[in-house]
Amino acid sequence: MRAVDTAEVLFLVDNATDSLSSNPDFVETEFARHRRRGMRWLSGKCLCCAAHGLSCLITTRTRSASRTLLFDTGPEEWVFERNVVRLGVDLGDVGAVMLSHGHWDHGGAMPRALQMITMGNGGQPVPTYMHPDMFALRATKSGEGQFRPMELVPSVDVLSGNGADVIVTRDEQLLFDETFYVSGEIPRVTRFERGFPGQYRQTAAGSWEPDEIMPDERFVAINVAGKGQVVFTACSHAGLINVLMHARARFQDIPLYGVFGGFHLSGITEPIIPETVEALAQFDLQLISPGHCTGWRAVSALAAAYGERVVPAAVGKTFML
């Protein structure tokens, strides 16, 4: 994976909005971005909408090129489009889209996102990376034994009809002159990270089978010169520690610098917060940016353990590395 000179990470969708908390100098809040773009009056009519989901725009720059990847799109088109417009983002610069895994809160806005990208790029097809196992119907089970289905992610036909050049693969990929890494399936190594407890998937015959492991989840990584490897993990159903162990093993000559994303340490996975926080120490990360499904208990535990290295994500927030 080739190093880039700089990287910019803009959160288009996240569960939280927070422009009041203090931040390090390399972070710009949503309010600050609006003011920089000319906002004269602070008003709700200017602001983004927080929603349960995740979408971030990752832009890297080298001397010869600027490259942008859209990593997930959030739960639905209204939130995505509203936030993109209010943040003043030109999606025509997006060179590829990657869906991290097959859950509605990450892929629901994909058709509209692709429309907006192709309207900005002159109608050029957009390479869109998907895993073959993310298209099945998924569900959780109630205490009474009833299955509660989740919205499907958009099909290949729907994506293609909205401008995607769909690449369905289990294999890892190097994109944009080998400056972006899209992982393959993540090895499950730790004993305490169990995936998504209680999730099921529907088989071709219409029956339900356990689907806790979620092999379709993948992560993105970049290498920022002078810092190291920065990992983007949307939900960490594979386990945050498993994700980072795989990133470290895959690029042994590039030290880990930071991680962004949802760490899924809320709800049923809260019991593994202490083990996760303790295991994170082995990576000596300089930036830990929890968002989306991490949960407030885990964010508090991470902040207590790692101090100012923890900078939570929020909608409209930009990180400049």
PDB file of C-alpha atoms in Angstrom:
ATOM      1  CA  MET A   1       0.000   0.000   0.000  1.00  0.00           C
ATOM      2  CA  ARG A   2       1.583   3.257  -1.190  1.00  0.00           C
ATOM      3  CA  ALA A   3       1.740   6.207   1.169  1.00  0.00           C
ATOM      4  CA  VAL A   4      -0.292   9.369   0.586  1.00  0.00           C
ATOM      5  CA  ASP A   5       0.785  12.848   1.607  1.00  0.00           C
ATOM      6  CA  THR A   6      -2.426  13.862   3.367  1.00  0.00           C
ATOM      7  CA  ALA A   7      -5.911  12.517   4.056  1.00  0.00           C
ATOM      8  CA  GLU A   8      -9.230  14.143   4.852  1.00  0.00           C
ATOM      9  CA  VAL A   9     -12.092  12.233   6.477  1.00  0.00           C
ATOM     10  CA  LEU A  10     -15.546  13.831   6.427  1.00  0.00           C
ATOM     11  CA  PHE A  11     -18.463  12.191   8.235  1.00  0.00           C
ATOM     12  CA  LEU A  12     -21.569  12.571   6.103  1.00  0.00           C
ATOM     13  CA  VAL A  13     -23.741  10.409   8.366  1.00  0.00           C
ATOM     14  CA  ASP A  14     -23.255   9.417  11.994  1.00  0.00           C
ATOM     15  CA  ASN A  15     -25.456   8.736  15.014  1.00  0.00           C
ATOM     16  CA  ALA A  16     -24.269  11.871  16.807  1.00  0.00           C
ATOM     17  CA  THR A  17     -24.064  15.586  16.188  1.00  0.00           C
ATOM     18  CA  ASP A  18     -21.568  17.531  18.307  1.00  0.00           C
ATOM     19  CA  SER A  19     -20.102  20.904  17.436  1.00  0.00           C
ATOM     20  CA  LEU A  20     -19.659  22.111  21.013  1.00  0.00           C
ATOM     21  CA  SER A  21     -17.076  19.734  22.464  1.00  0.00           C
ATOM     22  CA  SER A  22     -13.429  20.770  22.194  1.00  0.00           C
ATOM     23  CA  ASN A  23     -11.315  19.118  19.495  1.00  0.00           C
ATOM     24  CA  PRO A  24      -7.655  18.954  18.484  1.00  0.00           C
ATOM     25  CA  ASP A  25      -6.429  21.359  15.817  1.00  0.00           C
ATOM     26  CA  PHE A  26      -6.654  18.771  13.020  1.00  0.00           C
ATOM     27  CA  VAL A  27     -10.432  18.422  13.452  1.00  0.00           C
ATOM     28  CA  GLU A  28     -13.047  20.810  12.055  1.00  0.00           C
ATOM     29  CA  THR A  29     -16.572  20.664  13.484  1.00  0.00           C
ATOM     30  CA  GLU A  30     -19.767  21.008  11.491  1.00  0.00           C
ATOM     31  CA  PHE A  31     -20.367  24.553  12.808  1.00  0.00           C
ATOM     32  CA  ALA A  32     -16.826  25.595  11.883  1.00  0.00           C
ATOM     33  CA  ARG A  33     -17.231  24.190   8.378  1.00  0.00           C
ATOM     34  CA  HIS A  34     -20.458  26.131   7.861  1.00  0.00           C
ATOM     35  CA  ARG A  35     -18.842  29.354   9.054  1.00  0.00           C
ATOM     36  CA  ARG A  36     -15.837  28.807   6.799  1.00  0.00           C
ATOM     37  CA  ARG A  37     -18.234  28.407   3.867  1.00  0.00           C
ATOM     38  CA  GLY A  38     -19.978  31.712   4.637  1.00  0.00           C
ATOM     39  CA  MET A  39     -22.764  30.981   7.132  1.00  0.00           C
ATOM     40  CA  ARG A  40     -23.763  34.328   8.678  1.00  0.00           C
ATOM     41  CA  TRP A  41     -26.514  33.144  11.011  1.00  0.00           C
ATOM     42  CA  LEU A  42     -26.373  29.990  13.084  1.00  0.00           C
ATOM     43  CA  SER A  43     -29.648  28.276  12.298  1.00  0.00           C
ATOM     44  CA  GLY A  44     -31.186  24.836  12.186  1.00  0.00           C
ATOM     45  CA  LYS A  45     -31.769  25.419   8.500  1.00  0.00           C
ATOM     46  CA  CYS A  46     -28.018  25.069   7.974  1.00  0.00           C
ATOM     47  CA  LEU A  47     -27.396  21.939   9.965  1.00  0.00           C
ATOM     48  CA  CYS A  48     -26.940  18.273   9.186  1.00  0.00           C
ATOM     49  CA  CYS A  49     -29.121  15.498  10.517  1.00  0.00           C
ATOM     50  CA  ALA A  50     -27.736  12.789  12.777  1.00  0.00           C
ATOM     51  CA  ALA A  51     -29.157   9.326  12.110  1.00  0.00           C
ATOM     52  CA  HIS A  52     -28.501   5.731  13.030  1.00  0.00           C
ATOM     53  CA  GLY A  53     -25.920   4.801  10.423  1.00  0.00           C
ATOM     54  CA  LEU A  54     -22.552   5.689   9.001  1.00  0.00           C
ATOM     55  CA  SER A  55     -21.137   7.285   5.880  1.00  0.00           C
ATOM     56  CA  CYS A  56     -17.775   8.923   5.460  1.00  0.00           C
ATOM     57  CA  LEU A  57     -15.899  10.470   2.580  1.00  0.00           C
ATOM     58  CA  ILE A  58     -12.198   9.598   2.539  1.00  0.00           C
ATOM     59  CA  THR A  59     -10.032  11.840   0.346  1.00  0.00           C
ATOM     60  CA  THR A  60      -6.289  11.343  -0.030  1.00  0.00           C
ATOM     61  CA  ARG A  61      -3.774  13.548  -1.803  1.00  0.00           C
ATOM     62  CA  THR A  62      -0.351  12.944  -3.283  1.00  0.00           C
ATOM     63  CA  ARG A  63       1.750  15.245  -5.422  1.00  0.00           C
ATOM     64  CA  SER A  64       0.178  13.807  -8.554  1.00  0.00           C
ATOM     65  CA  ALA A  65      -3.445  13.057  -7.633  1.00  0.00           C
ATOM     66  CA  SER A  66      -6.406  13.467  -5.315  1.00  0.00           C
ATOM     67  CA  ARG A  67      -8.571  10.358  -4.739  1.00  0.00           C
ATOM     68  CA  THR A  68     -11.925  10.004  -2.978  1.00  0.00           C
ATOM     69  CA  LEU A  69     -13.742   6.913  -1.717  1.00  0.00           C
ATOM     70  CA  LEU A  70     -17.285   6.926  -0.349  1.00  0.00           C
ATOM     71  CA  PHE A  71     -17.337   4.449   2.529  1.00  0.00           C
ATOM     72  CA  ASP A  72     -20.986   3.491   3.191  1.00  0.00           C
ATOM     73  CA  THR A  73     -23.968   5.793   2.682  1.00  0.00           C
ATOM     74  CA  GLY A  74     -26.060   5.691   5.839  1.00  0.00           C
ATOM     75  CA  PRO A  75     -29.633   4.450   6.287  1.00  0.00           C
ATOM     76  CA  GLU A  76     -31.698   6.326   3.719  1.00  0.00           C
ATOM     77  CA  GLU A  77     -31.528   8.893   0.951  1.00  0.00           C
ATOM     78  CA  TRP A  78     -33.147  11.865   2.711  1.00  0.00           C
ATOM     79  CA  VAL A  79     -30.475  12.033   5.438  1.00  0.00           C
ATOM     80  CA  PHE A  80     -27.628  11.430   3.002  1.00  0.00           C
ATOM     81  CA  GLU A  81     -28.704  14.022   0.443  1.00  0.00           C
ATOM     82  CA  ARG A  82     -29.578  16.653   3.048  1.00  0.00           C
ATOM     83  CA  ASN A  83     -26.182  16.344   4.713  1.00  0.00           C
ATOM     84  CA  VAL A  84     -24.192  16.293   1.470  1.00  0.00           C
ATOM     85  CA  VAL A  85     -25.959  19.445   0.268  1.00  0.00           C
ATOM     86  CA  ARG A  86     -25.629  21.290   3.567  1.00  0.00           C
ATOM     87  CA  LEU A  87     -21.951  20.418   3.861  1.00  0.00           C
ATOM     88  CA  GLY A  88     -21.322  21.685   0.328  1.00  0.00           C
ATOM     89  CA  VAL A  89     -19.786  18.405  -0.871  1.00  0.00           C
ATOM     90  CA  ASP A  90     -19.165  17.767  -4.583  1.00  0.00           C
ATOM     91  CA  LEU A  91     -19.732  14.036  -5.005  1.00  0.00           C
ATOM     92  CA  GLY A  92     -18.528  14.201  -8.593  1.00  0.00           C
ATOM     93  CA  ASP A  93     -15.024  13.668  -7.237  1.00  0.00           C
ATOM     94  CA  VAL A  94     -15.893  10.237  -5.799  1.00  0.00           C
ATOM     95  CA  GLY A  95     -13.898   7.600  -7.646  1.00  0.00           C
ATOM     96  CA  ALA A  96     -15.342   4.507  -5.960  1.00  0.00           C
ATOM     97  CA  VAL A  97     -17.938   3.379  -3.435  1.00  0.00           C
ATOM     98  CA  MET A  98     -17.523   0.575  -0.915  1.00  0.00           C
ATOM     99  CA  LEU A  99     -20.258  -0.956   1.245  1.00  0.00           C
ATOM    100  CA  SER A 100     -18.681  -2.329   4.408  1.00  0.00           C
ATOM    101  CA  HIS A 101     -21.286  -5.030   5.114  1.00  0.00           C
ATOM    102  CA  GLY A 102     -24.874  -5.997   4.436  1.00  0.00           C
ATOM    103  CA  HIS A 103     -26.864  -3.872   6.874  1.00  0.00           C
ATOM    104  CA  TRP A 104     -29.482  -1.274   5.935  1.00  0.00           C
ATOM    105  CA  ASP A 105     -28.034   1.474   8.153  1.00  0.00           C
ATOM    106  CA  HIS A 106     -24.910   1.498   5.979  1.00  0.00           C
ATOM    107  CA  GLY A 107     -26.343   0.822   2.515  1.00  0.00           C
ATOM    108  CA  GLY A 108     -29.857   2.266   2.443  1.00  0.00           C
ATOM    109  CA  ALA A 109     -28.853   5.452   0.603  1.00  0.00           C
ATOM    110  CA  MET A 110     -26.633   3.795  -2.005  1.00  0.00           C
ATOM    111  CA  PRO A 111     -28.952   4.322  -5.016  1.00  0.00           C
ATOM    112  CA  ARG A 112     -29.309   8.055  -4.339  1.00  0.00           C
ATOM    113  CA  ALA A 113     -25.611   8.411  -3.586  1.00  0.00           C
ATOM    114  CA  LEU A 114     -24.762   6.838  -6.937  1.00  0.00           C
ATOM    115  CA  GLN A 115     -27.205   9.144  -8.703  1.00  0.00           C
ATOM    116  CA  MET A 116     -25.583  12.166  -7.109  1.00  0.00           C
ATOM    117  CA  ILE A 117     -22.083  10.942  -7.986  1.00  0.00           C
ATOM    118  CA  THR A 118     -22.920  10.291 -11.640  1.00  0.00           C
ATOM    119  CA  MET A 119     -24.709  13.639 -11.960  1.00  0.00           C
ATOM    120  CA  GLY A 120     -21.454  15.228 -10.857  1.00  0.00           C
ATOM    121  CA  ASN A 121     -19.017  13.151 -12.885  1.00  0.00           C
ATOM    122  CA  GLY A 122     -20.665  13.410 -16.287  1.00  0.00           C
ATOM    123  CA  GLY A 123     -22.425  10.044 -16.116  1.00  0.00           C
ATOM    124  CA  GLN A 124     -19.360   7.845 -15.686  1.00  0.00           C
ATOM    125  CA  PRO A 125     -19.944   4.435 -14.036  1.00  0.00           C
ATOM    126  CA  VAL A 126     -18.765   4.264 -10.420  1.00  0.00           C
ATOM    127  CA  PRO A 127     -16.779   1.210  -9.256  1.00  0.00           C
ATOM    128  CA  THR A 128     -18.812  -0.139  -6.326  1.00  0.00           C
ATOM    129  CA  TYR A 129     -17.393  -2.885  -4.116  1.00  0.00           C
ATOM    130  CA  MET A 130     -19.733  -5.443  -2.562  1.00  0.00           C
ATOM    131  CA  HIS A 131     -19.360  -8.854  -0.891  1.00  0.00           C
ATOM    132  CA  PRO A 132     -21.497 -11.745  -2.222  1.00  0.00           C
ATOM    133  CA  ASP A 133     -22.921 -12.605   1.218  1.00  0.00           C
ATOM    134  CA  MET A 134     -24.375  -9.176   1.948  1.00  0.00           C
ATOM    135  CA  PHE A 135     -27.529  -9.523  -0.154  1.00  0.00           C
ATOM    136  CA  ALA A 136     -29.390 -12.125   1.947  1.00  0.00           C
ATOM    137  CA  LEU A 137     -32.376 -11.247   4.124  1.00  0.00           C
ATOM    138  CA  ARG A 138     -31.277 -10.890   7.746  1.00  0.00           C
ATOM    139  CA  ALA A 139     -33.198 -10.801  10.995  1.00  0.00           C
ATOM    140  CA  THR A 140     -33.008 -10.881  14.757  1.00  0.00           C
ATOM    141  CA  LYS A 141     -35.315 -12.966  16.938  1.00  0.00           C
ATOM    142  CA  SER A 142     -37.639 -11.630  19.624  1.00  0.00           C
ATOM    143  CA  GLY A 143     -37.979 -13.192  23.058  1.00  0.00           C
ATOM    144  CA  GLU A 144     -41.148 -14.880  21.798  1.00  0.00           C
ATOM    145  CA  GLY A 145     -39.250 -16.496  18.944  1.00  0.00           C
ATOM    146  CA  GLN A 146     -40.520 -14.218  16.165  1.00  0.00           C
ATOM    147  CA  PHE A 147     -38.056 -13.184  13.453  1.00  0.00           C
ATOM    148  CA  ARG A 148     -37.665  -9.441  12.936  1.00  0.00           C
ATOM    149  CA  PRO A 149     -36.357  -8.894   9.399  1.00  0.00           C
ATOM    150  CA  MET A 150     -34.081  -6.043   8.361  1.00  0.00           C
ATOM    151  CA  GLU A 151     -34.329  -4.050   5.162  1.00  0.00           C
ATOM    152  CA  LEU A 152     -32.272  -5.589   2.368  1.00  0.00           C
ATOM    153  CA  VAL A 153     -29.286  -3.764   0.938  1.00  0.00           C
ATOM    154  CA  PRO A 154     -29.784  -2.690  -2.703  1.00  0.00           C
ATOM    155  CA  SER A 155     -29.338  -5.469  -5.241  1.00  0.00           C
ATOM    156  CA  VAL A 156     -26.742  -5.547  -8.013  1.00  0.00           C
ATOM    157  CA  ASP A 157     -29.473  -4.688 -10.526  1.00  0.00           C
ATOM    158  CA  VAL A 158     -30.608  -1.661  -8.511  1.00  0.00           C
ATOM    159  CA  LEU A 159     -27.054  -0.444  -8.048  1.00  0.00           C
ATOM    160  CA  SER A 160     -26.195  -0.950 -11.710  1.00  0.00           C
ATOM    161  CA  GLY A 161     -29.351   0.891 -12.744  1.00  0.00           C
ATOM    162  CA  ASN A 162     -28.229   3.898 -10.713  1.00  0.00           C
ATOM    163  CA  GLY A 163     -24.745   4.181 -12.155  1.00  0.00           C
ATOM    164  CA  ALA A 164     -22.653   1.562 -10.364  1.00  0.00           C
ATOM    165  CA  ASP A 165     -20.056  -0.668 -11.936  1.00  0.00           C
ATOM    166  CA  VAL A 166     -20.584  -3.394  -9.342  1.00  0.00           C
ATOM    167  CA  ILE A 167     -17.636  -5.544  -8.282  1.00  0.00           C
ATOM    168  CA  VAL A 168     -18.852  -8.452  -6.138  1.00  0.00           C
ATOM    169  CA  THR A 169     -15.929 -10.229  -4.536  1.00  0.00           C
ATOM    170  CA  ARG A 170     -14.599 -11.801  -1.339  1.00  0.00           C
ATOM    171  CA  ASP A 171     -11.052 -10.828  -2.271  1.00  0.00           C
ATOM    172  CA  GLU A 172      -9.004  -7.898  -1.048  1.00  0.00           C
ATOM    173  CA  GLN A 173      -8.453  -4.995  -3.428  1.00  0.00           C
ATOM    174  CA  LEU A 174      -5.917  -2.191  -3.841  1.00  0.00           C
ATOM    175  CA  LEU A 175      -7.541   0.890  -5.378  1.00  0.00           C
ATOM    176  CA  PHE A 176      -6.381   4.228  -6.784  1.00  0.00           C
ATOM    177  CA  ASP A 177      -2.806   3.336  -7.709  1.00  0.00           C
ATOM    178  CA  GLU A 178      -2.498   1.139  -4.626  1.00  0.00           C
ATOM    179  CA  THR A 179      -3.232   3.920  -2.140  1.00  0.00           C
ATOM    180  CA  PHE A 180      -6.487   2.460  -0.728  1.00  0.00           C
ATOM    181  CA  TYR A 181      -6.802  -1.059   0.658  1.00  0.00           C
ATOM    182  CA  VAL A 182     -10.183  -2.822   0.758  1.00  0.00           C
ATOM    183  CA  SER A 183      -9.788  -5.918   2.892  1.00  0.00           C
ATOM    184  CA  GLY A 184     -10.900  -9.423   2.165  1.00  0.00           C
ATOM    185  CA  GLU A 185     -12.732 -11.437   4.791  1.00  0.00           C
ATOM    186  CA  ILE A 186     -11.445 -10.747   8.305  1.00  0.00           C
ATOM    187  CA  PRO A 187      -9.971 -13.691  10.237  1.00  0.00           C
ATOM    188  CA  ARG A 188     -11.645 -14.292  13.616  1.00  0.00           C
ATOM    189  CA  VAL A 189      -8.816 -14.709  16.103  1.00  0.00           C
ATOM    190  CA  THR A 190      -9.843 -13.359  19.504  1.00  0.00           C
ATOM    191  CA  ARG A 191     -11.853 -15.509  21.867  1.00  0.00           C
ATOM    192  CA  PHE A 192     -14.208 -12.756  23.084  1.00  0.00           C
ATOM    193  CA  GLU A 193     -15.373 -11.148  19.786  1.00  0.00           C
ATOM    194  CA  ARG A 194     -18.366 -13.178  18.598  1.00  0.00           C
ATOM    195  CA  GLY A 195     -19.708 -11.163  15.687  1.00  0.00           C
ATOM    196  CA  PHE A 196     -23.393 -10.194  15.859  1.00  0.00           C
ATOM    197  CA  PRO A 197     -24.968 -12.381  18.569  1.00  0.00           C
ATOM    198  CA  GLY A 198     -28.530 -13.392  17.757  1.00  0.00           C
ATOM    199  CA  GLN A 199     -28.526 -12.542  14.047  1.00  0.00           C
ATOM    200  CA  TYR A 200     -30.028 -14.903  11.449  1.00  0.00           C
ATOM    201  CA  ARG A 201     -30.134 -15.056   7.662  1.00  0.00           C
ATOM    202  CA  GLN A 202     -32.707 -16.569   5.344  1.00  0.00           C
ATOM    203  CA  THR A 203     -31.574 -19.441   3.152  1.00  0.00           C
ATOM    204  CA  ALA A 204     -32.556 -19.969  -0.482  1.00  0.00           C
ATOM    205  CA  ALA A 205     -35.154 -22.477   0.760  1.00  0.00           C
ATOM    206  CA  GLY A 206     -36.747 -19.839   2.990  1.00  0.00           C
ATOM    207  CA  SER A 207     -35.605 -21.196   6.355  1.00  0.00           C
ATOM    208  CA  TRP A 208     -33.570 -19.260   8.916  1.00  0.00           C
ATOM    209  CA  GLU A 209     -30.008 -20.092   9.943  1.00  0.00           C
ATOM    210  CA  PRO A 210     -27.613 -18.458  12.458  1.00  0.00           C
ATOM    211  CA  ASP A 211     -25.608 -15.594  10.941  1.00  0.00           C
ATOM    212  CA  GLU A 212     -23.494 -14.235  13.790  1.00  0.00           C
ATOM    213  CA  ILE A 213     -20.101 -14.358  12.061  1.00  0.00           C
ATOM    214  CA  MET A 214     -20.964 -12.016   9.168  1.00  0.00           C
ATOM    215  CA  PRO A 215     -18.093 -12.849   6.779  1.00  0.00           C
ATOM    216  CA  ASP A 216     -19.240 -10.058   4.447  1.00  0.00           C
ATOM    217  CA  GLU A 217     -17.875  -7.331   6.720  1.00  0.00           C
ATOM    218  CA  ARG A 218     -14.666  -5.709   5.422  1.00  0.00           C
ATOM    219  CA  PHE A 219     -12.612  -2.637   6.264  1.00  0.00           C
ATOM    220  CA  VAL A 220     -10.691   0.066   4.385  1.00  0.00           C
ATOM    221  CA  ALA A 221      -7.162   1.257   5.158  1.00  0.00           C
ATOM    222  CA  ILE A 222      -4.817   3.971   3.925  1.00  0.00           C
ATOM    223  CA  ASN A 223      -1.173   4.780   4.662  1.00  0.00           C
ATOM    224  CA  VAL A 224      -0.511   8.423   5.577  1.00  0.00           C
ATOM    225  CA  ALA A 225       3.130   9.454   5.205  1.00  0.00           C
ATOM    226  CA  GLY A 226       4.826  10.200   8.503  1.00  0.00           C
ATOM    227  CA  LYS A 227       1.982   8.646  10.505  1.00  0.00           C
ATOM    228  CA  GLY A 228       1.138   5.131   9.324  1.00  0.00           C
ATOM    229  CA  GLN A 229      -1.849   2.984   8.657  1.00  0.00           C
ATOM    230  CA  VAL A 230      -5.328   4.429   9.259  1.00  0.00           C
ATOM    231  CA  VAL A 231      -8.152   1.894   9.407  1.00  0.00           C
ATOM    232  CA  PHE A 232     -11.858   2.479   8.715  1.00  0.00           C
ATOM    233  CA  THR A 233     -14.174  -0.110  10.258  1.00  0.00           C
ATOM    234  CA  ALA A 234     -17.843   0.648   9.846  1.00  0.00           C
ATOM    235  CA  CYS A 235     -19.400  -1.573  12.505  1.00  0.00           C
ATOM    236  CA  SER A 236     -16.702  -3.978  13.702  1.00  0.00           C
ATOM    237  CA  HIS A 237     -19.027  -6.990  13.778  1.00  0.00           C
ATOM    238  CA  ALA A 238     -15.836  -8.960  13.170  1.00  0.00           C
ATOM    239  CA  GLY A 239     -14.488  -7.383  16.354  1.00  0.00           C
ATOM    240  CA  LEU A 240     -12.395  -4.238  16.583  1.00  0.00           C
ATOM    241  CA  ILE A 241      -9.362  -6.194  17.763  1.00  0.00           C
ATOM    242  CA  ASN A 242      -9.718  -8.758  14.963  1.00  0.00           C
ATOM    243  CA  VAL A 243      -9.896  -5.906  12.448  1.00  0.00           C
ATOM    244  CA  LEU A 244      -6.740  -4.248  13.757  1.00  0.00           C
ATOM    245  CA  MET A 245      -4.857  -7.537  14.049  1.00  0.00           C
ATOM    246  CA  HIS A 246      -5.619  -8.293  10.403  1.00  0.00           C
ATOM    247  CA  ALA A 247      -4.580  -4.796   9.293  1.00  0.00           C
ATOM    248  CA  ARG A 248      -1.313  -5.102  11.204  1.00  0.00           C
ATOM    249  CA  ALA A 249      -0.591  -8.582   9.833  1.00  0.00           C
ATOM    250  CA  ARG A 250      -1.440  -7.599   6.262  1.00  0.00           C
ATOM    251  CA  PHE A 251       0.976  -4.637   6.229  1.00  0.00           C
ATOM    252  CA  GLN A 252       3.660  -5.546   8.722  1.00  0.00           C
ATOM    253  CA  ASP A 253       5.972  -2.771   7.571  1.00  0.00           C
ATOM    254  CA  ILE A 254       3.384  -0.008   8.108  1.00  0.00           C
ATOM    255  CA  PRO A 255       2.713   0.854  11.770  1.00  0.00           C
ATOM    256  CA  LEU A 256      -0.876   1.359  12.820  1.00  0.00           C
ATOM    257  CA  TYR A 257      -1.682   5.008  13.513  1.00  0.00           C
ATOM    258  CA  GLY A 258      -5.436   5.313  13.941  1.00  0.00           C
ATOM    259  CA  VAL A 259      -8.884   3.789  13.590  1.00  0.00           C
ATOM    260  CA  PHE A 260     -12.239   5.341  12.666  1.00  0.00           C
ATOM    261  CA  GLY A 261     -15.721   3.908  12.764  1.00  0.00           C
ATOM    262  CA  GLY A 262     -18.354   2.039  14.697  1.00  0.00           C
ATOM    263  CA  PHE A 263     -16.888  -0.388  17.212  1.00  0.00           C
ATOM    264  CA  HIS A 264     -20.231  -2.075  18.083  1.00  0.00           C
ATOM    265  CA  LEU A 265     -19.729  -2.186  21.822  1.00  0.00           C
ATOM    266  CA  SER A 266     -23.313  -1.242  22.655  1.00  0.00           C
ATOM    267  CA  GLY A 267     -26.294  -3.323  23.646  1.00  0.00           C
ATOM    268  CA  ILE A 268     -25.656  -7.055  23.607  1.00  0.00           C
ATOM    269  CA  THR A 269     -21.897  -6.581  23.088  1.00  0.00           C
ATOM    270  CA  GLU A 270     -21.340  -4.259  26.083  1.00  0.00           C
ATOM    271  CA  PRO A 271     -19.917  -7.111  28.216  1.00  0.00           C
ATOM    272  CA  ILE A 272     -16.759  -7.202  26.045  1.00  0.00           C
ATOM    273  CA  ILE A 273     -15.934  -3.505  26.562  1.00  0.00           C
ATOM    274  CA  PRO A 274     -13.242  -4.156  29.212  1.00  0.00           C
ATOM    275  CA  GLU A 275     -11.494  -6.830  27.144  1.00  0.00           C
ATOM    276  CA  THR A 276     -11.622  -4.681  24.015  1.00  0.00           C
ATOM    277  CA  VAL A 277     -10.231  -1.609  25.768  1.00  0.00           C
ATOM    278  CA  GLU A 278      -7.426  -3.647  27.305  1.00  0.00           C
ATOM    279  CA  ALA A 279      -6.548  -5.446  24.046  1.00  0.00           C
ATOM    280  CA  LEU A 280      -6.435  -2.153  22.157  1.00  0.00           C
ATOM    281  CA  ALA A 281      -3.284  -1.145  24.047  1.00  0.00           C
ATOM    282  CA  GLN A 282      -1.111  -3.541  21.997  1.00  0.00           C
ATOM    283  CA  PHE A 283      -1.520  -1.358  18.886  1.00  0.00           C
ATOM    284  CA  ASP A 284      -0.354   1.915  20.482  1.00  0.00           C
ATOM    285  CA  LEU A 285      -2.794   3.920  18.353  1.00  0.00           C
ATOM    286  CA  GLN A 286      -2.384   7.692  18.269  1.00  0.00           C
ATOM    287  CA  LEU A 287      -5.957   8.345  17.114  1.00  0.00           C
ATOM    288  CA  ILE A 288      -9.096   6.455  18.136  1.00  0.00           C
ATOM    289  CA  SER A 289     -12.286   7.872  16.645  1.00  0.00           C
ATOM    290  CA  PRO A 290     -15.377   5.943  17.784  1.00  0.00           C
ATOM    291  CA  GLY A 291     -18.734   6.647  16.205  1.00  0.00           C
ATOM    292  CA  HIS A 292     -22.014   5.153  15.043  1.00  0.00           C
ATOM    293  CA  CYS A 293     -22.696   1.944  17.012  1.00  0.00           C
ATOM    294  CA  THR A 294     -19.856   2.200  19.545  1.00  0.00           C
ATOM    295  CA  GLY A 295     -22.141   3.279  22.384  1.00  0.00           C
ATOM    296  CA  TRP A 296     -21.595   5.811  25.156  1.00  0.00           C
ATOM    297  CA  ARG A 297     -20.359   3.275  27.698  1.00  0.00           C
ATOM    298  CA  ALA A 298     -17.570   2.167  25.379  1.00  0.00           C
ATOM    299  CA  VAL A 299     -16.669   5.734  24.401  1.00  0.00           C
ATOM    300  CA  SER A 300     -16.399   6.617  28.089  1.00  0.00           C
ATOM    301  CA  ALA A 301     -14.212   3.573  28.775  1.00  0.00           C
ATOM    302  CA  LEU A 302     -11.964   4.356  25.808  1.00  0.00           C
ATOM    303  CA  ALA A 303     -11.582   7.991  26.884  1.00  0.00           C
ATOM    304  CA  ALA A 304     -10.733   6.939  30.423  1.00  0.00           C
ATOM    305  CA  ALA A 305      -8.039   4.559  29.151  1.00  0.00           C
ATOM    306  CA  TYR A 306      -6.562   6.543  26.244  1.00  0.00           C
ATOM    307  CA  GLY A 307      -7.272  10.165  27.038  1.00  0.00           C
ATOM    308  CA  GLU A 308      -6.800  12.738  24.291  1.00  0.00           C
ATOM    309  CA  ARG A 309      -6.070  10.070  21.707  1.00  0.00           C
ATOM    310  CA  VAL A 310      -9.846   9.469  21.665  1.00  0.00           C
ATOM    311  CA  VAL A 311     -11.672  11.925  19.392  1.00  0.00           C
ATOM    312  CA  PRO A 312     -15.262  10.779  18.767  1.00  0.00           C
ATOM    313  CA  ALA A 313     -16.818  11.086  15.324  1.00  0.00           C
ATOM    314  CA  ALA A 314     -19.909  13.199  14.660  1.00  0.00           C
ATOM    315  CA  VAL A 315     -21.891  14.159  11.582  1.00  0.00           C
ATOM    316  CA  GLY A 316     -20.247  17.006   9.663  1.00  0.00           C
ATOM    317  CA  LYS A 317     -16.899  16.569  11.409  1.00  0.00           C
ATOM    318  CA  THR A 318     -13.722  16.643   9.288  1.00  0.00           C
ATOM    319  CA  PHE A 319     -10.418  15.061  10.283  1.00  0.00           C
ATOM    320  CA  MET A 320      -7.321  16.324   8.468  1.00  0.00           C
ATOM    321  CA  LEU A 321      -4.327  13.990   8.660  1.00  0.00           C
TER     322      LEU A 321
END
